[in-house]
XYZ file of C-alpha atoms in Angstrom:
786
model
C -0.023 24.671 18.320
C 0.488 24.907 14.571
C -1.127 22.448 12.221
C 1.114 19.408 11.659
C 1.744 20.215 8.001
C 2.874 23.790 8.653
C 4.818 22.854 11.746
C 6.732 20.157 9.878
C 7.659 22.637 7.130
C 8.717 25.262 9.669
C 10.738 22.764 11.693
C 12.377 21.404 8.533
C 13.362 24.905 7.387
C 14.774 25.889 10.776
C 16.805 22.705 11.132
C 18.006 22.875 7.524
C 19.227 26.445 8.078
C 20.878 25.403 11.341
C 22.885 22.569 9.788
C 23.745 24.764 6.804
C 25.491 27.112 9.220
C 27.215 24.150 10.852
C 28.404 22.988 7.435
C 29.550 26.496 6.461
C 31.652 26.951 9.601
C 32.871 23.308 9.517
C 31.809 22.831 13.138
C 31.732 19.053 12.693
C 34.942 18.697 10.739
C 36.353 16.211 13.259
C 33.349 13.968 12.699
C 33.646 14.457 8.937
C 37.320 13.447 9.152
C 36.295 10.251 10.977
C 33.733 9.434 8.276
C 36.344 10.224 5.640
C 38.826 7.861 7.312
C 36.312 4.995 7.386
C 35.762 5.418 3.653
C 39.313 4.157 3.069
C 38.111 0.661 3.965
C 35.746 0.720 0.979
C 38.399 1.930 -1.449
C 39.863 -0.627 -3.833
C 43.416 0.715 -4.143
C 45.856 -0.768 -6.657
C 49.480 0.323 -6.309
C 51.276 1.141 -9.539
C 53.698 -1.488 -10.761
C 56.022 1.116 -12.331
C 56.693 2.876 -9.008
C 59.685 1.583 -7.004
C 60.609 2.313 -3.363
C 64.376 2.154 -2.724
C 64.574 1.599 1.026
C 67.341 2.855 3.271
C 66.765 -0.113 5.566
C 68.510 -1.800 8.492
C 70.613 -3.997 6.206
C 71.862 -0.960 4.295
C 72.793 0.813 7.532
C 74.704 -2.234 8.758
C 76.678 -2.665 5.555
C 77.279 0.970 4.555
C 77.872 2.323 8.028
C 76.178 4.818 10.303
C 73.976 7.529 8.878
C 74.614 9.964 7.274
C 76.596 8.339 4.570
C 79.106 9.974 2.318
C 77.363 11.737 -0.597
C 79.515 9.619 -2.902
C 77.358 6.638 -1.914
C 74.299 8.424 -3.344
C 76.342 9.176 -6.438
C 77.060 5.472 -6.862
C 73.325 4.841 -6.399
C 72.511 7.189 -9.283
C 75.045 5.437 -11.468
C 73.444 2.061 -10.758
C 69.958 3.503 -11.344
C 71.061 4.707 -14.765
C 72.409 1.240 -15.521
C 69.204 -0.616 -14.523
C 66.992 1.782 -16.531
C 65.518 4.128 -13.922
C 65.409 7.539 -15.583
C 63.534 9.415 -12.838
C 64.219 9.317 -9.119
C 63.057 11.427 -6.187
C 65.081 11.581 -2.979
C 63.129 11.881 0.260
C 66.427 12.812 1.937
C 67.386 16.350 2.970
C 70.639 17.635 1.439
C 70.492 21.149 2.885
C 74.168 21.396 3.890
C 77.474 20.435 2.382
C 79.773 18.019 4.224
C 82.977 20.055 4.698
C 84.802 16.948 5.835
C 83.902 15.089 2.636
C 84.002 17.619 -0.188
C 84.977 14.948 -2.703
C 81.843 12.914 -1.865
C 79.605 15.970 -2.369
C 81.268 16.716 -5.710
C 80.765 13.103 -6.832
C 77.059 13.260 -5.924
C 76.668 16.594 -7.743
C 78.258 15.149 -10.884
C 76.032 12.058 -10.643
C 72.929 14.308 -10.513
C 74.037 16.070 -13.673
C 74.873 12.843 -15.483
C 71.591 11.147 -14.494
C 69.429 14.128 -15.515
C 66.209 12.931 -13.807
C 66.762 13.638 -10.117
C 64.336 15.453 -7.796
C 65.644 16.770 -4.465
C 63.538 17.987 -1.569
C 63.381 21.432 -0.044
C 62.392 21.938 3.553
C 60.060 24.721 4.673
C 60.132 25.150 8.403
C 60.091 27.490 11.371
C 63.080 28.422 13.498
C 62.599 27.425 17.088
C 64.327 30.339 18.713
C 62.735 33.294 16.919
C 59.767 31.630 15.263
C 60.690 32.891 11.785
C 59.738 30.775 8.793
C 62.237 29.988 6.084
C 62.905 27.732 3.140
C 65.847 25.352 3.250
C 66.631 24.205 -0.306
C 69.410 21.740 -1.198
C 73.019 22.923 -0.677
C 74.322 25.228 -3.445
C 76.596 22.517 -4.856
C 73.654 20.210 -5.401
C 71.315 23.027 -6.411
C 73.717 24.053 -9.170
C 73.518 20.525 -10.565
C 70.064 21.574 -11.759
C 67.878 18.903 -10.174
C 64.113 19.390 -9.903
C 63.174 20.773 -6.484
C 59.991 20.018 -4.517
C 58.714 20.296 -0.974
C 57.897 17.164 1.028
C 55.310 18.613 3.351
C 52.042 16.643 3.901
C 49.277 18.500 5.736
C 48.179 17.031 9.060
C 45.049 17.972 10.991
C 44.846 18.739 14.660
C 44.354 15.058 15.451
C 47.873 14.549 13.962
C 46.525 12.467 11.082
C 47.718 13.475 7.618
C 44.962 13.479 5.027
C 45.842 16.141 2.440
C 48.609 17.820 0.523
C 49.230 21.253 -1.019
C 50.730 20.855 -4.467
C 52.285 24.306 -4.248
C 53.870 25.788 -1.109
C 56.485 28.382 -0.213
C 57.486 31.350 1.901
C 56.320 34.639 0.423
C 54.608 32.819 -2.447
C 53.409 29.258 -3.142
C 56.373 28.661 -5.391
C 57.679 25.168 -4.689
C 55.754 22.215 -6.112
C 55.359 19.089 -4.082
C 58.126 16.595 -4.754
C 55.657 14.265 -6.491
C 54.445 17.132 -8.696
C 58.021 18.167 -9.479
C 58.798 14.595 -10.503
C 55.681 14.355 -12.687
C 56.320 17.723 -14.371
C 59.905 16.695 -15.122
C 58.693 13.473 -16.734
C 56.104 15.296 -18.836
C 58.648 17.902 -19.893
C 61.148 15.264 -20.981
C 58.388 13.398 -22.815
C 57.281 16.724 -24.357
C 53.727 16.350 -23.016
C 51.467 19.345 -22.528
C 51.103 20.109 -18.787
C 47.606 19.628 -17.380
C 45.880 22.133 -15.038
C 46.611 21.353 -11.422
C 43.751 19.893 -9.346
C 42.709 21.062 -5.922
C 41.067 23.901 -4.024
C 42.495 27.373 -4.515
C 42.840 29.928 -1.716
C 41.445 33.415 -1.851
C 43.406 35.809 -4.004
C 46.209 37.619 -2.123
C 47.103 41.125 -3.216
C 50.289 41.585 -1.166
C 52.334 38.545 -0.233
C 54.351 38.674 2.984
C 57.898 37.350 3.051
C 57.328 36.136 6.586
C 54.401 33.821 5.870
C 53.990 30.415 4.273
C 51.523 30.356 1.374
C 49.883 27.228 0.010
C 47.863 26.428 -3.077
C 46.057 23.523 -4.799
C 44.778 21.699 -1.742
C 43.914 18.025 -2.323
C 42.936 15.122 -0.084
C 44.503 11.681 -0.332
C 43.098 8.132 -0.248
C 45.926 6.083 1.215
C 46.379 2.348 0.561
C 45.238 -0.140 3.184
C 47.895 -2.028 5.206
C 49.268 -4.865 3.108
C 49.038 -2.946 -0.141
C 52.721 -2.203 -0.770
C 54.661 -0.717 -3.608
C 57.499 -2.701 -5.150
C 60.519 -2.188 -2.872
C 64.227 -2.978 -3.077
C 67.030 -2.408 -0.623
C 69.346 0.543 -1.160
C 72.216 -1.888 -0.584
C 71.052 -4.246 -3.361
C 71.058 -1.400 -5.887
C 74.534 -0.244 -4.785
C 75.940 -3.746 -5.062
C 74.557 -4.141 -8.602
C 72.372 -7.174 -7.919
C 70.036 -6.298 -10.834
C 70.988 -6.619 -14.496
C 71.117 -3.682 -16.844
C 67.719 -2.427 -17.994
C 65.920 -4.447 -15.307
C 63.833 -1.429 -14.232
C 63.203 0.224 -17.581
C 60.323 2.731 -17.374
C 60.178 2.600 -13.567
C 60.049 5.721 -11.382
C 61.952 5.441 -8.083
C 61.563 7.072 -4.687
C 64.519 6.893 -2.312
C 63.900 7.220 1.409
C 64.404 5.729 4.830
C 62.125 3.081 6.262
C 64.163 2.606 9.452
C 62.286 3.647 12.583
C 63.749 6.855 14.019
C 65.894 7.588 10.985
C 63.281 8.746 8.493
C 59.940 10.525 8.960
C 56.797 8.467 9.571
C 53.388 10.045 9.191
C 50.060 9.003 10.682
C 47.411 8.361 8.003
C 43.782 7.115 8.142
C 45.085 3.617 7.360
C 47.981 3.673 9.872
C 51.643 4.761 10.035
C 53.392 5.143 6.677
C 57.013 6.089 5.880
C 57.187 9.500 4.261
C 58.708 8.051 1.093
C 55.680 5.731 0.654
C 53.296 8.656 1.206
C 55.096 10.673 -1.477
C 54.953 7.739 -3.878
C 51.196 7.500 -3.205
C 50.708 11.197 -3.986
C 52.701 10.765 -7.182
C 50.531 7.871 -8.360
C 47.245 9.662 -7.511
C 48.429 12.866 -9.146
C 49.450 11.015 -12.290
C 46.084 9.208 -12.432
C 44.145 12.397 -11.626
C 42.795 10.604 -8.551
C 43.436 13.135 -5.785
C 40.363 14.097 -3.761
C 38.744 17.496 -4.224
C 36.742 18.756 -1.247
C 33.527 20.649 -2.029
C 33.832 24.336 -1.039
C 32.223 25.180 2.286
C 29.604 27.528 0.804
C 28.487 24.917 -1.724
C 28.545 22.217 0.951
C 26.338 24.359 3.199
C 23.869 25.082 0.382
C 23.555 21.470 -0.732
C 23.257 20.270 2.874
C 20.401 22.682 3.566
C 18.459 21.861 0.388
C 18.852 18.084 0.562
C 18.176 18.099 4.305
C 14.950 20.058 3.857
C 13.706 17.686 1.131
C 14.483 14.604 3.231
C 12.751 16.032 6.316
C 9.612 16.933 4.375
C 9.482 13.386 3.020
C 10.099 11.747 6.410
C 7.388 13.868 8.058
C 4.763 12.175 5.863
C 5.627 8.667 7.063
C 4.046 6.671 9.865
C 6.123 6.287 13.080
C 7.508 2.869 12.155
C 8.412 3.879 8.616
C 9.696 7.195 9.959
C 12.211 5.305 12.108
C 13.128 2.939 9.297
C 13.335 5.836 6.838
C 15.641 7.785 9.160
C 18.000 4.832 9.519
C 17.969 4.229 5.771
C 18.568 7.927 5.079
C 21.585 7.920 7.419
C 23.029 4.910 5.626
C 22.339 6.387 2.197
C 24.026 9.654 3.171
C 27.228 7.911 4.200
C 27.263 5.416 1.335
C 26.626 8.219 -1.155
C 29.556 10.152 0.315
C 31.773 7.080 -0.061
C 30.572 6.403 -3.606
C 31.214 9.968 -4.740
C 34.532 10.019 -2.889
C 35.854 6.785 -4.372
C 34.473 6.913 -7.904
C 34.315 10.641 -8.632
C 37.095 11.762 -6.275
C 34.844 14.398 -4.750
C 34.447 14.764 -1.006
C 31.135 16.032 0.243
C 31.181 16.151 4.083
C 27.888 14.674 5.330
C 28.241 14.941 9.115
C 25.942 18.038 9.264
C 23.323 16.254 7.131
C 23.463 13.143 9.323
C 23.221 15.341 12.434
C 20.102 16.891 10.918
C 18.441 13.472 10.590
C 19.448 12.480 14.121
C 18.061 15.725 15.602
C 14.874 15.676 13.584
C 13.740 12.223 14.661
C 13.179 13.009 18.387
C 11.855 16.518 17.666
C 9.247 15.336 15.204
C 8.438 12.384 17.447
C 7.844 14.793 20.335
C 5.554 16.942 18.239
C 3.567 13.957 16.990
C 3.249 12.595 20.529
C 2.122 15.946 21.877
C -0.336 16.363 19.035
C -1.765 12.899 19.610
C -1.962 13.521 23.355
C -3.851 16.787 22.873
C -6.239 15.114 20.464
C -6.842 12.210 22.838
C -7.577 14.558 25.731
C -9.954 16.563 23.578
C -11.795 13.428 22.493
C -11.946 12.173 26.070
C -13.569 15.398 27.209
C -16.021 15.208 24.334
C -16.938 11.590 25.065
C -17.322 12.184 28.784
C -19.907 14.937 28.404
C -22.207 12.853 26.178
C -25.200 11.219 27.843
C -28.294 9.310 26.901
C -30.460 12.124 28.133
C -28.897 14.407 25.544
C -29.642 11.965 22.772
C -26.107 10.612 22.514
C -25.121 6.973 22.342
C -22.754 6.947 25.294
C -23.791 7.164 28.903
C -21.830 9.432 31.225
C -18.627 7.567 31.941
C -16.794 8.433 35.153
C -13.599 6.745 36.281
C -10.639 7.684 38.375
C -8.385 10.317 36.844
C -11.398 11.472 34.813
C -10.711 14.005 32.112
C -11.005 17.583 33.274
C -9.076 17.041 36.452
C -5.513 18.255 36.458
C -3.095 15.414 35.751
C 0.141 15.724 37.734
C 1.805 12.767 35.975
C 5.086 13.350 34.210
C 6.685 11.986 31.071
C 5.376 8.765 29.688
C 2.853 8.453 32.535
C 0.788 11.229 30.949
C 0.466 9.227 27.752
C -0.168 6.009 29.691
C -2.950 7.546 31.787
C -4.559 9.145 28.760
C -4.462 5.891 26.816
C -5.893 4.021 29.791
C -8.801 6.452 30.030
C -9.350 6.301 26.290
C -9.266 2.502 26.434
C -11.986 2.530 29.104
C -14.154 4.825 27.042
C -13.372 2.925 23.871
C -14.699 -0.212 25.489
C -17.972 1.541 26.147
C -18.048 2.956 22.638
C -17.397 -0.481 21.149
C -20.122 -1.971 23.296
C -22.621 0.656 22.178
C -21.446 0.338 18.581
C -21.907 -3.428 18.769
C -25.415 -2.936 20.111
C -26.307 -0.431 17.410
C -24.764 -2.471 14.585
C -26.383 -5.736 15.644
C -29.696 -4.057 16.327
C -29.727 -2.577 12.853
C -28.746 -5.885 11.284
C -31.475 -7.733 13.172
C -34.178 -5.321 12.064
C -36.659 -6.679 9.544
C -36.634 -3.271 7.849
C -33.903 -2.117 5.465
C -32.169 0.982 6.870
C -29.950 3.331 4.846
C -28.111 6.459 5.979
C -26.876 8.612 3.082
C -25.458 12.069 2.507
C -27.283 14.665 0.443
C -25.055 13.882 -2.561
C -26.317 10.298 -2.413
C -23.215 8.680 -0.897
C -24.354 5.808 1.328
C -22.635 6.021 4.708
C -24.436 3.152 6.476
C -26.665 0.287 5.409
C -27.812 -2.641 7.510
C -27.725 -6.223 6.289
C -31.349 -6.196 5.184
C -30.724 -3.163 2.947
C -27.681 -4.842 1.424
C -29.721 -7.946 0.661
C -32.753 -6.146 -0.740
C -30.929 -3.685 -2.997
C -27.763 -5.739 -3.663
C -25.640 -2.824 -2.435
C -21.937 -2.700 -3.275
C -19.264 -0.809 -1.277
C -19.416 2.136 -3.712
C -23.201 2.146 -4.215
C -24.978 5.498 -4.311
C -28.462 6.353 -3.160
C -29.228 7.488 -6.690
C -28.548 3.941 -7.885
C -31.747 2.859 -6.139
C -33.612 4.742 -8.847
C -32.670 1.922 -11.209
C -34.198 -0.692 -8.883
C -37.478 0.848 -7.721
C -40.618 2.367 -9.206
C -42.663 4.979 -7.368
C -46.268 3.941 -6.846
C -47.363 7.572 -7.013
C -45.966 8.009 -10.521
C -45.147 5.492 -13.210
C -41.985 7.369 -14.316
C -38.661 6.102 -13.007
C -37.108 9.531 -13.223
C -39.496 10.730 -10.512
C -37.272 9.019 -7.922
C -34.507 11.594 -8.433
C -36.970 14.471 -8.439
C -38.536 13.112 -5.293
C -35.162 12.959 -3.538
C -34.367 16.553 -4.515
C -37.783 17.774 -3.400
C -37.401 15.962 -0.115
C -34.352 18.107 0.760
C -36.503 21.219 0.375
C -39.800 19.795 1.742
C -38.944 17.144 4.344
C -42.615 16.828 5.407
C -43.426 14.612 2.405
C -41.701 11.538 3.813
C -43.775 8.395 3.095
C -44.074 6.498 -0.161
C -44.726 3.009 -1.561
C -42.190 1.456 -3.939
C -42.099 -1.571 -6.180
C -38.840 -3.398 -6.841
C -37.817 -3.795 -10.472
C -36.706 -7.198 -11.748
C -34.581 -7.225 -14.909
C -36.351 -4.292 -16.479
C -39.895 -5.401 -15.497
C -41.915 -4.694 -12.410
C -41.832 -7.399 -9.758
C -45.387 -7.146 -8.526
C -44.702 -9.537 -5.653
C -42.306 -7.135 -3.837
C -43.737 -3.907 -2.481
C -41.807 -1.671 -0.074
C -43.101 0.999 2.245
C -40.437 3.695 2.497
C -40.170 6.369 5.178
C -37.759 9.267 4.759
C -36.206 11.620 7.261
C -33.758 14.449 6.614
C -31.362 15.544 9.339
C -28.789 18.327 9.353
C -25.495 18.300 11.216
C -22.233 20.227 11.306
C -18.948 18.657 10.274
C -15.733 19.249 12.273
C -14.794 22.169 9.987
C -18.136 23.937 10.661
C -19.509 22.715 7.345
C -23.244 22.090 7.491
C -24.641 19.183 5.547
C -27.862 17.199 5.285
C -28.321 13.452 5.448
C -31.110 11.082 4.467
C -32.416 8.423 6.831
C -34.468 5.852 4.927
C -36.301 2.790 6.202
C -37.868 0.249 3.836
C -40.504 -2.180 5.116
C -41.560 -5.135 2.989
C -45.358 -4.952 2.907
C -45.770 -7.520 0.160
C -47.444 -10.008 2.515
C -49.712 -7.309 3.895
C -50.694 -6.202 0.414
C -51.239 -9.829 -0.572
C -53.455 -10.371 2.476
C -55.476 -7.289 1.676
C -55.843 -8.418 -1.910
C -56.864 -11.927 -0.759
C -59.465 -10.474 1.550
C -60.916 -8.403 -1.263
C -60.873 -11.361 -3.644
C -62.516 -13.598 -1.006
C -65.195 -11.018 -0.294
C -65.840 -10.692 -3.993
C -65.966 -14.475 -4.324
C -68.321 -14.869 -1.367
C -70.520 -12.041 -2.555
C -70.765 -13.386 -6.087
C -69.636 -16.938 -6.826
C -70.600 -18.557 -3.500
C -73.772 -16.500 -3.080
C -75.060 -17.068 -6.619
C -75.879 -20.840 -6.230
C -77.718 -20.180 -2.944
C -79.762 -17.393 -4.552
C -80.595 -19.763 -7.415
C -81.781 -22.477 -4.975
C -83.991 -20.022 -3.080
C -85.432 -18.670 -6.322
C -86.181 -22.190 -7.561
C -87.912 -23.089 -4.270
C -89.972 -19.880 -4.416
C -91.092 -20.694 -7.946
C -92.078 -24.214 -6.927
C -94.141 -22.876 -4.012
C -95.951 -20.367 -6.161
C -96.554 -22.929 -8.905
C -94.696 -20.916 -11.483
C -92.205 -23.764 -11.985
C -93.689 -26.400 -14.302
C -90.732 -28.783 -14.322
C -91.001 -32.181 -12.776
C -89.961 -32.698 -9.164
C -87.045 -34.846 -10.259
C -85.687 -32.098 -12.579
C -85.985 -29.494 -9.831
C -84.173 -31.738 -7.352
C -81.389 -32.299 -9.835
C -81.013 -28.530 -10.315
C -80.960 -27.954 -6.536
C -78.429 -30.747 -6.163
C -76.197 -29.190 -8.851
C -76.282 -25.798 -7.109
C -75.492 -27.398 -3.736
C -72.602 -29.483 -5.149
C -71.170 -26.345 -6.760
C -71.215 -24.535 -3.400
C -69.784 -27.622 -1.701
C -66.958 -27.715 -4.270
C -66.204 -24.026 -3.664
C -66.174 -24.547 0.109
C -63.933 -27.620 -0.178
C -61.468 -25.661 -2.318
C -61.346 -22.848 0.248
C -60.888 -25.314 3.128
C -58.081 -27.175 1.336
C -56.354 -23.880 0.460
C -56.630 -22.722 4.064
C -55.101 -25.994 5.237
C -52.251 -25.656 2.709
C -51.502 -22.085 3.767
C -51.492 -22.998 7.448
C -49.300 -26.095 7.397
C -45.648 -25.872 8.518
C -42.584 -27.949 7.660
C -42.419 -29.177 11.270
C -45.423 -31.391 10.598
C -43.978 -33.032 7.480
C -43.253 -36.779 7.228
C -41.357 -38.972 4.780
C -43.699 -39.584 1.844
C -43.421 -42.169 -0.958
C -44.414 -40.323 -4.138
C -45.202 -43.600 -5.908
C -48.032 -44.134 -3.411
C -49.173 -40.513 -3.780
C -49.333 -40.878 -7.574
C -51.293 -44.119 -7.319
C -53.801 -42.589 -4.898
C -54.297 -39.533 -7.122
C -54.700 -41.803 -10.146
C -57.387 -43.995 -8.583
C -59.301 -40.943 -7.369
C -59.827 -39.651 -10.938
C -59.700 -42.799 -13.075
C -63.529 -43.172 -13.101
C -63.958 -39.501 -13.987
C -61.494 -39.952 -16.865
C -63.275 -43.051 -18.113
C -66.591 -41.206 -18.072
C -65.027 -38.609 -20.400
C -63.469 -41.298 -22.618
C -59.927 -40.297 -21.455
C -57.106 -42.759 -20.775
C -54.472 -41.980 -18.109
C -50.999 -43.530 -18.547
C -48.492 -43.659 -15.705
C -44.782 -43.525 -16.620
C -42.336 -44.033 -13.782
C -38.688 -44.857 -13.168
C -37.716 -47.930 -11.203
C -36.399 -45.816 -8.310
C -37.552 -44.884 -4.844
C -38.933 -41.343 -4.687
C -39.170 -40.024 -1.137
C -39.877 -36.467 -0.035
C -40.574 -34.652 3.208
C -44.106 -33.356 3.108
C -47.818 -33.843 3.630
C -49.180 -36.765 1.638
C -52.785 -35.580 1.515
C -51.865 -32.125 0.182
C -49.516 -33.576 -2.428
C -52.172 -36.096 -3.496
C -54.780 -33.307 -3.771
C -52.358 -31.164 -5.846
C -51.729 -33.993 -8.349
C -55.428 -34.836 -8.344
C -56.264 -31.209 -9.257
C -53.829 -31.314 -12.170
C -55.300 -34.586 -13.439
C -58.867 -33.265 -13.048
C -58.001 -30.104 -15.024
C -56.298 -32.194 -17.704
C -59.449 -34.347 -18.046
C -61.689 -31.274 -18.186
C -59.770 -29.567 -20.980
C -58.749 -32.624 -23.052
C -60.519 -33.920 -26.111
C -62.298 -37.278 -25.961
C -60.339 -40.406 -26.690
C -57.040 -38.703 -25.912
C -54.420 -39.855 -23.466
C -53.110 -38.091 -20.368
C -49.593 -38.950 -19.233
C -48.665 -38.937 -15.533
C -44.859 -39.178 -15.311
C -42.450 -39.253 -12.357
C -38.679 -39.060 -12.882
C -35.388 -37.880 -11.402
C -33.910 -34.474 -12.185
C -30.546 -34.184 -10.427
C -31.178 -33.874 -6.678
C -34.890 -33.235 -7.344
C -37.943 -35.247 -8.335
C -40.243 -34.124 -11.152
C -43.907 -35.032 -11.633
C -45.335 -34.152 -15.039
C -49.011 -34.121 -16.117
C -49.206 -33.978 -19.927
C -52.473 -33.538 -21.820
C -53.355 -32.974 -25.466
C -56.272 -30.614 -24.949
C -57.194 -27.004 -25.640
C -53.947 -25.508 -24.231
C -53.406 -22.092 -22.605
C -52.152 -18.921 -24.266
C -49.054 -17.074 -23.014
C -50.970 -14.207 -21.428
C -53.222 -16.503 -19.388
C -50.327 -18.734 -18.362
C -48.896 -15.829 -16.290
C -52.205 -15.368 -14.411
C -53.656 -18.812 -13.828
C -51.573 -19.417 -10.673
C -53.074 -16.363 -8.936
C -56.002 -16.613 -6.571
C -59.410 -16.656 -8.292
C -57.785 -16.379 -11.727
C -58.710 -18.603 -14.661
C -57.769 -18.738 -18.307
C -60.006 -16.917 -20.733
C -60.628 -20.045 -22.840
C -61.971 -22.175 -19.947
C -64.657 -19.949 -18.484
C -67.285 -22.341 -19.776
C -66.045 -24.929 -17.252
C -67.183 -24.697 -13.616
C -64.600 -23.695 -11.017
C -63.587 -21.120 -8.430
C -60.124 -20.365 -9.791
C -58.397 -21.776 -6.705
C -57.116 -25.095 -8.035
C -53.803 -23.935 -9.519
C -53.307 -21.372 -6.757
C -53.722 -24.253 -4.294
C -51.083 -26.283 -6.172
C -48.688 -23.292 -6.198
C -49.170 -22.867 -2.434
C -48.537 -26.581 -1.781
C -45.339 -26.478 -3.879
C -44.130 -23.383 -2.067
C -44.712 -25.024 1.332
C -42.714 -28.062 0.133
C -39.848 -25.888 -1.237
C -40.857 -26.906 -4.740
C -41.978 -25.201 -7.925
C -44.662 -25.535 -10.584
C -44.142 -24.652 -14.248
C -46.273 -24.777 -17.356
C -45.416 -25.346 -20.994
C -48.499 -24.986 -23.192
C -49.472 -24.455 -26.829
C -53.040 -23.449 -27.701
C -54.866 -26.264 -29.480
C -52.085 -28.805 -28.794
C -52.105 -29.307 -25.051
C -50.244 -28.483 -21.849
C -47.512 -29.898 -19.631
C -47.519 -29.032 -15.931
C -44.283 -29.871 -14.092
C -44.019 -30.194 -10.309
C -40.435 -30.139 -8.936
C -39.759 -31.319 -5.371
C -36.481 -31.734 -3.464
C -35.577 -35.361 -2.803
C -35.436 -36.384 0.867
C -31.849 -37.122 2.023
C -32.698 -40.016 4.277
C -35.612 -42.360 4.914
């Protein structure tokens, strides 16, 4: 089967050519006539006020006697018409023979024609019944010699007996005679000395040799007839004869005289209903005068336009979805007909649209069939593909076997084929969705960040951890990670891109450590262990491509543990070991007599070394307890009591150093969830450090206050202060400021405080100026209930 795009073009071209032929041969002209007839209901027709119908009605027949009347009666009519101001009158009455029994009446009518000077008489073009010959029957010689204008009264009717058009010229041997309405209009223009306009309408093919036995017609035009209820001004023939209207009453009016009595005059069937022939002729006269007759587009042009427009519409519709395809087809049908009506009514041009509408109606089921068949073939192909996948082959889906499994011949017909296929696909889709759910949730639950990306860097899949770690956006690219990470193996950021390119060529080099970047600086607390894999697969169009599979494991805690172990070993091997070595050396010197100090001095030195080791051990034990505690063991703690306990534990030490501690507190309750002993030890450590590094006779301020939903504890001293470089290191394990190395300590005090704050979801900050003092701020979340 052809590709959908090419098939749609081919189908559109074939159907467009098909309907072009239909339009050329007018195979749907009956349907076009029906559409043309309905357009009359949209036409806003206004009858001319200067056109008058003089009816030969029932009243006239009763008063003037049986038809035909004496020709003298028509002469009297012309006299009255001259009196009331009607200068032009067309008779829709045949005067083909003279009345031998009333010669005087014929002579009177002939004289009246001459005296009036604006009379149009009809000629009849017909076929003899006995021999089938065609002939013209003009007015009788007596009337013809009166020099009236002559015109035919034929209106063309189609095979459904409905009259829709008129030939402005018609005759035997040649299209000589104008239509009676044209003859009347030409007479008016001649008398008014107006230049005649070219006649409207379709012309026949040129005839080289006219036959005297055939009727020839020219200037074919279609007519929009008035709706029922839209009548011309009418008066009774009898009222004119009797002189009921004053002189000049109808100045400037053009009159048509004809019978409106059923069975007496001719009635024609029109798209709007039955009309007397005289009314139809008056309508043609008005339309001709207003240049409002309808011109039908030639068949060759109609066929060409139908084919081109039809092809364009079909190509457009083929691109729509099924729902919009249906809606678009309905809209296109409506637009076709409304456009025909608009052009017909406003531009007086008739473009038959039945072939174009047939094209849209045919195309909808054909294109729907093709789309359905295409979808069915695709579904069957996918079902076969899904059914052969198995876990043993490395695929996600297990072998799925159900009744009517794909591969077996399906004997269903019609819609059952689609139903069965959809049912099978639904069963397999359920399995696919289940496996997809498992895969998606498994990836999202992984503690590692996982990214699947194409070789151009486009990220195709990322689990939730990857999105959180790298702040990935929907259009993020793998190359963007180069702006967020630093390779441990090389300090240059640009090496990330080189590494990615090299990995495509040398996939064996697939492990690396990364550091996350934070606002242009390296975040030393976040270290990632990245493993790469490169896989190659073939796309549906046999296009081979490579993809990256990356996993990122946060090894920050592991690295921190390793670093802590190394720091602890270094501490044990140096700081904790040194006092013990000093004690042993002092004892050895005492035993050998090389130590000459007094026993009391030696004991004091041993005591100092032992207390130093005890202090180091206590710090390690407290830190271990802080690192091991969990929030599940926390209780509601009153920070006022914690502050008081910390204060009393150091007040003697402060007094010994000539330091005064002031407590500033708000008159509020301050409750937190936590461990009271650890919080007391943290504040105690801050106060002890403040005493150590403050000058004598200075004050230390211990302040507790509210800060929004948090509680802040500040320890402010006016001592030596800490420089900016040391302030970034003093909260690390075994780190101390460079200016305080002369003071004893293990470098665990501030690290202990930082750990306690972290366990309590709090923070510690420092604001210090060298030589002026420091302010340590502890921030803790306030407990919601007590």
